[in-house]
Amino acid sequence: MSLDWETVDRRARSGDQPGVTRLILEATEPERLAFAKAVEAGIKGTDPEVYWRAHVDPAPGYALAVIGTAPTAARAASMLLRRGLRDSWQRIQLGRLTQIAEARHLDWLGELGERLCVRLPTRDLWDGGDWAFAAGILHAGGAQPPVTEGVVRGWLARLIGPRDGRTPPLSVRLRDDPHLDLLLPGVFEIDGVGADIYNATWGEDPAQKSGMRFHDAVAALVAEGRLERKPILAATVDRLARGDKPNALRPFVLLHDELAPTVDEIAAHALDYARLLAEGPGAIATLAQRCLRTLDDTGRLDVDTLLESSLPVLFRTEKALVKAQISWLEKVARREPERAAEVFETVAAAFGHPALDIQERALTLITRHLPALPADTVARIAGAATALAGDLPARAAAVFGTTVGAGPGPELPPYPGPALMPAPITAAAELAEEIAVLVHEESGVRWERVLAALVSLHSDGRGEELATVLPPLLDRYPGELSDYTWNRGAALAYLGAAISVATGLPRDHGTHQRLYGAVRIARQEGRRGGIGSDLSSGPDGVLALRIAEIAVHLNGSMMPMLVATPTHVNGNLDPEVLLDRLSRAEGEGWQPWPFDLEQALLRLPRTEAPAEVTRRATALTSPAGRQFAQWLGSGGLPDPASELFVQVPAVHERGFVWGVDVPRRMAATLRPSRDGGLRLERQLLTLDPPAHPKWAPDQFGDRPGVLAMVLPHHREVTAAWAIGELAALADQDQRGNGRLLPLLAEGTGPIGPALAYGMAYTFGAKQEADRAAAVDAFLMMAAGTDPFAEAVGAALADLASDSAVKLNRVVPALTDVHRSGGSAALWQLLTAALPPLLAANHRALADLLELATQVAVAIGARTEIPGLAAVVGRPGTSRLVREAKRLDAALAA
């Protein structure tokens, strides 16, 4: 019979795989080959929505038609790998497929399986169904799979994926699998596969992680001889030595424990264990330490190997590991007195550990053995004691009979101020390149350069150049530079409209009317957002309003330049530069656009303008010139009132957001301190936070520079708008928004509760990069003259009281501040934070007291800290009491 696509398509859409198979089998081979192009054309011409909207998925039937007509493995693979067909591999009846292949006497089925294997996904595998399909084709073709990441992950997912209660144990499934010997080594060799094991669950005990089962199965096969012990142990140790994420290594740690290496086996991998001890994650370093101690106890660990591997261990942050290493070294020194000098010189490296209790342990140990050490060894150890901190240099000086001290710490250099803006864009091609970058990564500086260049190049008669290079951007980025319901009010969408105006493209009437309406309402009512305006009422709406203003007026008035373009990267605008721009406007007879001028005024510094600038400004007669002179004379924008506002979780949500309990979040309200003023200022200075914390707030996170450059000299206002995003870094473990803080630190203006709490939240961020941003901001502000550190300390104490901020995250960041030269400001923070934390008996207080001791000694502080004496007087020798006594002694020294 002859084949036709209509019949095949009808049966496929009805889910009739047997019917499609019969059509193929009843045809002759020449008819099948002749029908191949029709099958390909039919599948390619099928609306992609058919695959997921149809009542019955037609893809399995299409796949059978592909196998039944394709002339080569390459042609068959190219069709089966199309998205619609690929998503349905698991629903293809493999028996029908092999029936067709046998009838056609295909000799390329194995090659087809190999081609499909090469394209298997490496993530989001679920149960390995794609691998099962490809493996079935390989089996039918008598071929072995290539050892690729997709194959190994798919094979493993199929073995350990969800199972019912009738499924044999994993050890049995592994033993019976034909690909075990070929693919199991890849489980150890490919990074991240251990995470698949750890995260999977399967039927024998659904409550258990498969990472708690895989090791049992492999160890059982080793015990029964199905797998050879030596290569499995070697692969396990090698996997641990090469490292991976902690959860990806956990199955191999458990397998290592299950294998329980003998002393001989540990000896064979001694260098690997030494490397793990020095460089591995905490749990794995502890495993390596245990193995090496076992080796040492039997006299088979070389002392040189021990000493060499101990040096990096003595600087690790895991205190239990370091203390165990110091105790081990003391044991070796007692056992081999002839090597004691080398051992204790190694122990002296712990003088440089960041924790004082580790330094103290090393000093105490060395002091105990000092009389037996040679004079030259003692001299070298005394030299190493310069790394000691806190109260320990004084103790070391008494021990070694000489002055011991590290000398003054680093000084905080004066902050040089924000950098100047980059040179303006002067060519249309450069503008196009900058816009392309802007689409992918918005920044305040990039936005200002783009807007300034768009206006200046257009006014310079470069319209033909702009019309050549800018319209292709609208075609390349339609989702960003076009106006849709989901991005109305977005700066990029308005930029697309401005580009259309600048290049003479036909206007979208609806978009232009919305832009015109938004500008008109903002000018007449001083309002952004609400009825008739798609703009955000927040600071980000100012940028969008300025772009809308450009789009509306660009062809109506040949404005030669924008006057609001800042002179510095933080948004600051030099008053003399603005004076020159307004003087030019007056001389040439043009007026700046209203919101361009208002943004310029908001960017002027708070400090009094030079007398010559003020004198020249009063001589201006244009409306813009007179407004500028009046602004300078009145002192600019008055600071609004900023007050704390406590957000509490909605009762029905119980404060849980993706498993994170948010008991409360600190926000801030803003109120302007005057009536009238600029049309922009009332909404900028009015803020009423919602009553409940928002999940993962992200209004400004992608564009911190845009936010900071609106009011560069009123950073408290900016912080109030963004505090929710800064808080989410700590209480919801979000990331990235800490980038705003250094931008605020480059600005000026008084520090209020919003900025203090924002910095406190960011010190407690989960991500190290965000905490580093808080450190940078703190140091920049510490180099200035505005007092701020006490407010940050009080905020930290408040947020730590209910663990909205975790002190174990904060202390390392504050330690970086101390080591970078910000000790004086840091001491102000600590003296504000410690009294309420001492009164509350915070459980993580010991680390903060230890840092306080180091800072106090470094700056010679003698401040009395309320509540410290009460802790000092407590009975017992807990670490909190010991650190309190250490700080008390340092303050009284």
GROMACS .gro file of N, CA, C and O in nm, residues 366-463:
model
  392
  366ILE      N    1   5.295   2.574   7.379
  366ILE     CA    2   5.438   2.600   7.359
  366ILE      C    3   5.503   2.644   7.489
  366ILE      O    4   5.617   2.605   7.520
  367THR      N    5   5.431   2.727   7.566
  367THR     CA    6   5.488   2.771   7.695
  367THR      C    7   5.520   2.654   7.785
  367THR      O    8   5.623   2.652   7.854
  368ARG      N    9   5.432   2.552   7.782
  368ARG     CA   10   5.453   2.435   7.867
  368ARG      C   11   5.581   2.359   7.828
  368ARG      O   12   5.647   2.300   7.914
  369HIS      N   13   5.616   2.360   7.702
  369HIS     CA   14   5.732   2.282   7.655
  369HIS      C   15   5.853   2.370   7.625
  369HIS      O   16   5.956   2.318   7.579
  370LEU      N   17   5.844   2.499   7.654
  370LEU     CA   18   5.951   2.591   7.616
  370LEU      C   19   6.087   2.556   7.678
  370LEU      O   20   6.190   2.565   7.608
  371PRO      N   21   6.096   2.515   7.805
  371PRO     CA   22   6.229   2.489   7.864
  371PRO      C   23   6.308   2.383   7.791
  371PRO      O   24   6.433   2.383   7.796
  372ALA      N   25   6.242   2.290   7.725
  372ALA     CA   26   6.314   2.181   7.658
  372ALA      C   27   6.355   2.215   7.516
  372ALA      O   28   6.419   2.133   7.448
  373LEU      N   29   6.319   2.334   7.466
  373LEU     CA   30   6.346   2.367   7.326
  373LEU      C   31   6.478   2.442   7.313
  373LEU      O   32   6.516   2.520   7.402
  374PRO      N   33   6.551   2.423   7.204
  374PRO     CA   34   6.677   2.495   7.180
  374PRO      C   35   6.654   2.645   7.170
  374PRO      O   36   6.544   2.691   7.133
  375ALA      N   37   6.758   2.721   7.199
  375ALA     CA   38   6.746   2.867   7.201
  375ALA      C   39   6.708   2.923   7.065
  375ALA      O   40   6.628   3.017   7.055
  376ASP      N   41   6.765   2.866   6.956
  376ASP     CA   42   6.732   2.920   6.824
  376ASP      C   43   6.585   2.892   6.788
  376ASP      O   44   6.520   2.974   6.723
  377THR      N   45   6.534   2.778   6.833
  377THR     CA   46   6.392   2.749   6.809
  377THR      C   47   6.305   2.848   6.886
  377THR      O   48   6.205   2.898   6.833
  378VAL      N   49   6.342   2.873   7.012
  378VAL     CA   50   6.265   2.969   7.093
  378VAL      C   51   6.266   3.106   7.027
  378VAL      O   52   6.162   3.176   7.023
  379ALA      N   53   6.380   3.146   6.971
  379ALA     CA   54   6.388   3.277   6.906
  379ALA      C   55   6.294   3.284   6.785
  379ALA      O   56   6.227   3.385   6.762
  380ARG      N   57   6.290   3.176   6.708
  380ARG     CA   58   6.201   3.177   6.590
  380ARG      C   59   6.054   3.178   6.632
  380ARG      O   60   5.971   3.245   6.570
  381ILE      N   61   6.022   3.105   6.738
  381ILE     CA   62   5.883   3.105   6.787
  381ILE      C   63   5.847   3.243   6.840
  381ILE      O   64   5.734   3.291   6.819
  382ALA      N   65   5.942   3.308   6.908
  382ALA     CA   66   5.917   3.444   6.957
  382ALA      C   67   5.891   3.539   6.841
  382ALA      O   68   5.806   3.629   6.850
  383GLY      N   69   5.962   3.518   6.731
  383GLY     CA   70   5.937   3.600   6.612
  383GLY      C   71   5.798   3.578   6.556
  383GLY      O   72   5.731   3.671   6.513
  384ALA      N   73   5.753   3.450   6.558
  384ALA     CA   74   5.619   3.419   6.508
  384ALA      C   75   5.511   3.478   6.597
  384ALA      O   76   5.398   3.500   6.552
  385ALA      N   77   5.544   3.507   6.723
  385ALA     CA   78   5.445   3.559   6.817
  385ALA      C   79   5.398   3.699   6.781
  385ALA      O   80   5.301   3.748   6.840
  386THR      N   81   5.465   3.764   6.687
  386THR     CA   82   5.418   3.897   6.644
  386THR      C   83   5.279   3.890   6.579
  386THR      O   84   5.211   3.992   6.565
  387ALA      N   85   5.239   3.768   6.540
  387ALA     CA   86   5.106   3.752   6.478
  387ALA      C   87   4.995   3.745   6.582
  387ALA      O   88   4.877   3.750   6.546
  388LEU      N   89   5.031   3.732   6.711
  388LEU     CA   90   4.929   3.722   6.815
  388LEU      C   91   4.849   3.852   6.824
  388LEU      O   92   4.899   3.960   6.794
  389ALA      N   93   4.726   3.839   6.869
  389ALA     CA   94   4.638   3.955   6.877
  389ALA      C   95   4.574   3.962   7.014
  389ALA      O   96   4.595   3.876   7.100
  390GLY      N   97   4.492   4.064   7.033
  390GLY     CA   98   4.420   4.080   7.158
  390GLY      C   99   4.515   4.098   7.275
  390GLY      O  100   4.612   4.175   7.268
  391ASP      N  101   4.488   4.026   7.384
  391ASP     CA  102   4.570   4.037   7.503
  391ASP      C  103   4.691   3.945   7.501
  391ASP      O  104   4.771   3.944   7.595
  392LEU      N  105   4.705   3.866   7.396
  392LEU     CA  106   4.810   3.763   7.394
  392LEU      C  107   4.951   3.816   7.373
  392LEU      O  108   5.046   3.755   7.422
  393PRO      N  109   4.973   3.926   7.299
  393PRO     CA  110   5.111   3.976   7.290
  393PRO      C  111   5.174   4.005   7.426
  393PRO      O  112   5.293   3.979   7.448
  394ALA      N  113   5.094   4.059   7.520
  394ALA     CA  114   5.150   4.088   7.653
  394ALA      C  115   5.189   3.959   7.723
  394ALA      O  116   5.295   3.951   7.789
  395ARG      N  117   5.106   3.854   7.710
  395ARG     CA  118   5.141   3.725   7.771
  395ARG      C  119   5.264   3.667   7.706
  395ARG      O  120   5.352   3.611   7.773
  396ALA      N  121   5.273   3.679   7.573
  396ALA     CA  122   5.389   3.624   7.503
  396ALA      C  123   5.516   3.699   7.542
  396ALA      O  124   5.624   3.638   7.554
  397ALA      N  125   5.505   3.829   7.564
  397ALA     CA  126   5.622   3.906   7.604
  397ALA      C  127   5.676   3.856   7.737
  397ALA      O  128   5.797   3.847   7.759
  398ALA      N  129   5.585   3.822   7.830
  398ALA     CA  130   5.629   3.768   7.959
  398ALA      C  131   5.693   3.631   7.944
  398ALA      O  132   5.787   3.597   8.015
  399VAL      N  133   5.642   3.554   7.848
  399VAL     CA  134   5.696   3.418   7.827
  399VAL      C  135   5.834   3.422   7.765
  399VAL      O  136   5.927   3.354   7.809
  400PHE      N  137   5.850   3.505   7.662
  400PHE     CA  138   5.975   3.505   7.587
  400PHE      C  139   6.076   3.607   7.636
  400PHE      O  140   6.188   3.613   7.587
  401GLY      N  141   6.034   3.690   7.733
  401GLY     CA  142   6.127   3.785   7.791
  401GLY      C  143   6.165   3.897   7.697
  401GLY      O  144   6.273   3.953   7.708
  402THR      N  145   6.079   3.929   7.605
  402THR     CA  146   6.108   4.036   7.510
  402THR      C  147   5.977   4.100   7.468
  402THR      O  148   5.868   4.046   7.491
  403THR      N  149   5.986   4.214   7.407
  403THR     CA  150   5.866   4.282   7.360
  403THR      C  151   5.808   4.208   7.240
  403THR      O  152   5.879   4.179   7.144
  404VAL      N  153   5.681   4.177   7.248
  404VAL     CA  154   5.613   4.108   7.139
  404VAL      C  155   5.495   4.192   7.096
  404VAL      O  156   5.412   4.230   7.177
  405GLY      N  157   5.487   4.220   6.971
  405GLY     CA  158   5.375   4.297   6.919
  405GLY      C  159   5.380   4.303   6.769
  405GLY      O  160   5.488   4.301   6.710
  406ALA      N  161   5.265   4.309   6.710
  406ALA     CA  162   5.258   4.311   6.565
  406ALA      C  163   5.272   4.451   6.509
  406ALA      O  164   5.275   4.469   6.388
  407GLY      N  165   5.285   4.553   6.597
  407GLY     CA  166   5.293   4.689   6.548
  407GLY      C  167   5.155   4.741   6.515
  407GLY      O  168   5.055   4.672   6.526
  408PRO      N  169   5.147   4.865   6.476
  408PRO     CA  170   5.017   4.924   6.446
  408PRO      C  171   4.951   4.854   6.328
  408PRO      O  172   5.017   4.810   6.234
  409GLY      N  173   4.822   4.845   6.336
  409GLY     CA  174   4.747   4.783   6.227
  409GLY      C  175   4.736   4.878   6.109
  409GLY      O  176   4.784   4.991   6.111
  410PRO      N  177   4.671   4.835   6.002
  410PRO     CA  178   4.657   4.920   5.883
  410PRO      C  179   4.574   5.043   5.914
  410PRO      O  180   4.478   5.038   5.990
  411GLU      N  181   4.613   5.153   5.856
  411GLU     CA  182   4.538   5.276   5.873
  411GLU      C  183   4.439   5.290   5.758
  411GLU      O  184   4.467   5.252   5.645
  412LEU      N  185   4.325   5.345   5.789
  412LEU     CA  186   4.223   5.365   5.689
  412LEU      C  187   4.257   5.490   5.609
  412LEU      O  188   4.262   5.600   5.664
  413PRO      N  189   4.285   5.476   5.481
  413PRO     CA  190   4.321   5.595   5.402
  413PRO      C  191   4.200   5.685   5.383
  413PRO      O  192   4.085   5.640   5.386
  414PRO      N  193   4.222   5.813   5.363
  414PRO     CA  194   4.108   5.903   5.338
  414PRO      C  195   4.038   5.864   5.208
  414PRO      O  196   4.102   5.823   5.111
  415TYR      N  197   3.908   5.875   5.209
  415TYR     CA  198   3.831   5.839   5.090
  415TYR      C  199   3.847   5.948   4.985
  415TYR      O  200   3.820   6.065   5.010
  416PRO      N  201   3.891   5.912   4.865
  416PRO     CA  202   3.919   6.015   4.763
  416PRO      C  203   3.793   6.072   4.698
  416PRO      O  204   3.801   6.170   4.623
  417GLY      N  205   3.678   6.015   4.724
  417GLY     CA  206   3.556   6.062   4.661
  417GLY      C  207   3.523   5.982   4.537
  417GLY      O  208   3.603   5.905   4.487
  418PRO      N  209   3.403   5.999   4.485
  418PRO     CA  210   3.360   5.922   4.368
  418PRO      C  211   3.439   5.961   4.244
  418PRO      O  212   3.486   6.074   4.230
  419ALA      N  213   3.451   5.866   4.152
  419ALA     CA  214   3.522   5.891   4.028
  419ALA      C  215   3.439   5.978   3.935
  419ALA      O  216   3.317   5.990   3.948
  420LEU      N  217   3.508   6.041   3.841
  420LEU     CA  218   3.440   6.121   3.739
  420LEU      C  219   3.367   6.029   3.642
  420LEU      O  220   3.403   5.913   3.623
  421MET      N  221   3.263   6.081   3.581
  421MET     CA  222   3.192   6.006   3.478
  421MET      C  223   3.284   5.978   3.360
  421MET      O  224   3.374   6.057   3.329
  422PRO      N  225   3.264   5.864   3.293
  422PRO     CA  226   3.343   5.837   3.172
  422PRO      C  227   3.316   5.942   3.065
  422PRO      O  228   3.217   6.016   3.071
  423ALA      N  229   3.402   5.946   2.968
  423ALA     CA  230   3.385   6.042   2.859
  423ALA      C  231   3.253   6.018   2.788
  423ALA      O  232   3.205   5.905   2.780
  424PRO      N  233   3.191   6.123   2.738
  424PRO     CA  234   3.061   6.106   2.671
  424PRO      C  235   3.074   6.027   2.541
  424PRO      O  236   3.181   6.019   2.481
  425ILE      N  237   2.964   5.969   2.499
  425ILE     CA  238   2.957   5.896   2.372
  425ILE      C  239   2.948   5.997   2.258
  425ILE      O  240   2.863   6.088   2.261
  426THR      N  241   3.032   5.980   2.158
  426THR     CA  242   3.036   6.080   2.050
  426THR      C  243   3.005   6.021   1.913
  426THR      O  244   3.008   6.095   1.814
  427ALA      N  245   2.977   5.893   1.904
  427ALA     CA  246   2.950   5.830   1.774
  427ALA      C  247   2.826   5.743   1.784
  427ALA      O  248   2.800   5.681   1.888
  428ALA      N  249   2.750   5.736   1.675
  428ALA     CA  250   2.627   5.658   1.675
  428ALA      C  251   2.656   5.510   1.695
  428ALA      O  252   2.581   5.439   1.765
  429ALA      N  253   2.764   5.460   1.635
  429ALA     CA  254   2.797   5.318   1.651
  429ALA      C  255   2.829   5.285   1.796
  429ALA      O  256   2.790   5.180   1.849
  430GLU      N  257   2.900   5.375   1.863
  430GLU     CA  258   2.931   5.354   2.005
  430GLU      C  259   2.804   5.355   2.089
  430GLU      O  260   2.789   5.277   2.183
  431LEU      N  261   2.711   5.442   2.052
  431LEU     CA  262   2.584   5.446   2.124
  431LEU      C  263   2.509   5.315   2.107
  431LEU      O  264   2.453   5.262   2.204
  432ALA      N  265   2.508   5.260   1.987
  432ALA     CA  266   2.440   5.132   1.964
  432ALA      C  267   2.503   5.021   2.048
  432ALA      O  268   2.433   4.938   2.107
  433GLU      N  269   2.633   5.019   2.056
  433GLU     CA  270   2.701   4.917   2.137
  433GLU      C  271   2.665   4.932   2.285
  433GLU      O  272   2.641   4.833   2.355
  434GLU      N  273   2.659   5.056   2.332
  434GLU     CA  274   2.629   5.079   2.473
  434GLU      C  275   2.485   5.040   2.505
  434GLU      O  276   2.456   4.987   2.613
  435ILE      N  277   2.394   5.064   2.413
  435ILE     CA  278   2.255   5.025   2.435
  435ILE      C  279   2.244   4.873   2.440
  435ILE      O  280   2.170   4.817   2.522
  436ALA      N  281   2.318   4.804   2.352
  436ALA     CA  282   2.315   4.657   2.353
  436ALA      C  283   2.364   4.603   2.487
  436ALA      O  284   2.307   4.507   2.541
  437VAL      N  285   2.465   4.666   2.544
  437VAL     CA  286   2.514   4.624   2.676
  437VAL      C  287   2.410   4.659   2.783
  437VAL      O  288   2.385   4.582   2.876
  438LEU      N  289   2.348   4.775   2.769
  438LEU     CA  290   2.249   4.820   2.865
  438LEU      C  291   2.131   4.724   2.876
  438LEU      O  292   2.079   4.699   2.985
  439VAL      N  293   2.091   4.665   2.765
  439VAL     CA  294   1.980   4.570   2.766
  439VAL      C  295   2.012   4.452   2.856
  439VAL      O  296   1.925   4.401   2.928
  440HIS      N  297   2.139   4.409   2.855
  440HIS     CA  298   2.178   4.293   2.934
  440HIS      C  299   2.215   4.330   3.077
  440HIS      O  300   2.199   4.248   3.169
  441GLU      N  301   2.265   4.449   3.099
  441GLU     CA  302   2.308   4.489   3.234
  441GLU      C  303   2.289   4.639   3.251
  441GLU      O  304   2.373   4.719   3.209
  442GLU      N  305   2.179   4.675   3.316
  442GLU     CA  306   2.152   4.817   3.337
  442GLU      C  307   2.239   4.871   3.450
  442GLU      O  308   2.260   4.805   3.550
  443SER      N  309   2.287   4.991   3.431
  443SER     CA  310   2.359   5.059   3.538
  443SER      C  311   2.329   5.208   3.526
  443SER      O  312   2.296   5.258   3.417
  444GLY      N  313   2.340   5.279   3.637
  444GLY     CA  314   2.311   5.420   3.635
  444GLY      C  315   2.403   5.498   3.543
  444GLY      O  316   2.358   5.585   3.468
  445VAL      N  317   2.532   5.468   3.550
  445VAL     CA  318   2.628   5.538   3.465
  445VAL      C  319   2.599   5.512   3.318
  445VAL      O  320   2.599   5.605   3.235
  446ARG      N  321   2.570   5.389   3.283
  446ARG     CA  322   2.542   5.355   3.142
  446ARG      C  323   2.415   5.425   3.093
  446ARG      O  324   2.410   5.475   2.981
  447TRP      N  325   2.313   5.430   3.179
  447TRP     CA  326   2.190   5.499   3.139
  447TRP      C  327   2.217   5.647   3.112
  447TRP      O  328   2.168   5.703   3.012
  448GLU      N  329   2.293   5.712   3.197
  448GLU     CA  330   2.317   5.855   3.179
  448GLU      C  331   2.394   5.883   3.050
  448GLU      O  332   2.365   5.978   2.977
  449ARG      N  333   2.491   5.799   3.018
  449ARG     CA  334   2.568   5.818   2.894
  449ARG      C  335   2.481   5.796   2.771
  449ARG      O  336   2.492   5.867   2.671
  450VAL      N  337   2.394   5.694   2.778
  450VAL     CA  338   2.307   5.665   2.664
  450VAL      C  339   2.209   5.779   2.640
  450VAL      O  340   2.191   5.824   2.525
  451LEU      N  341   2.144   5.828   2.745
  451LEU     CA  342   2.046   5.934   2.727
  451LEU      C  343   2.113   6.062   2.677
  451LEU      O  344   2.060   6.130   2.587
  452ALA      N  345   2.227   6.096   2.734
  452ALA     CA  346   2.298   6.217   2.691
  452ALA      C  347   2.338   6.207   2.545
  452ALA      O  348   2.323   6.304   2.468
  453ALA      N  349   2.386   6.089   2.503
  453ALA     CA  350   2.430   6.072   2.364
  453ALA      C  351   2.313   6.073   2.267
  453ALA      O  352   2.321   6.128   2.157
  454LEU      N  353   2.201   6.011   2.306
  454LEU     CA  354   2.085   6.008   2.217
  454LEU      C  355   2.038   6.149   2.185
  454LEU      O  356   2.008   6.183   2.070
  455VAL      N  357   2.034   6.234   2.288
  455VAL     CA  358   1.989   6.373   2.267
  455VAL      C  359   2.093   6.453   2.189
  455VAL      O  360   2.060   6.524   2.092
  456SER      N  361   2.219   6.443   2.227
  456SER     CA  362   2.321   6.528   2.164
  456SER      C  363   2.345   6.488   2.018
  456SER      O  364   2.360   6.574   1.931
  457LEU      N  365   2.349   6.359   1.989
  457LEU     CA  366   2.372   6.314   1.851
  457LEU      C  367   2.252   6.351   1.763
  457LEU      O  368   2.269   6.388   1.646
  458HIS      N  369   2.133   6.340   1.817
  458HIS     CA  370   2.015   6.377   1.740
  458HIS      C  371   2.016   6.526   1.707
  458HIS      O  372   1.985   6.568   1.594
  459SER      N  373   2.053   6.608   1.806
  459SER     CA  374   2.054   6.753   1.783
  459SER      C  375   2.168   6.798   1.693
  459SER      O  376   2.161   6.905   1.633
  460ASP      N  377   2.274   6.717   1.684
  460ASP     CA  378   2.389   6.751   1.600
  460ASP      C  379   2.367   6.717   1.453
  460ASP      O  380   2.462   6.722   1.373
  461GLY      N  381   2.247   6.674   1.418
  461GLY     CA  382   2.220   6.638   1.279
  461GLY      C  383   2.275   6.503   1.239
  461GLY      O  384   2.303   6.480   1.120
  462ARG      N  385   2.289   6.413   1.335
  462ARG     CA  386   2.342   6.279   1.304
  462ARG      C  387   2.228   6.177   1.289
  462ARG      O  388   2.245   6.059   1.316
  463GLY      N  389   2.113   6.227   1.245
  463GLY     CA  390   1.995   6.142   1.237
  463GLY      C  391   2.013   6.024   1.144
  463GLY      O  392   1.965   5.913   1.171
   0.00000   0.00000   0.00000
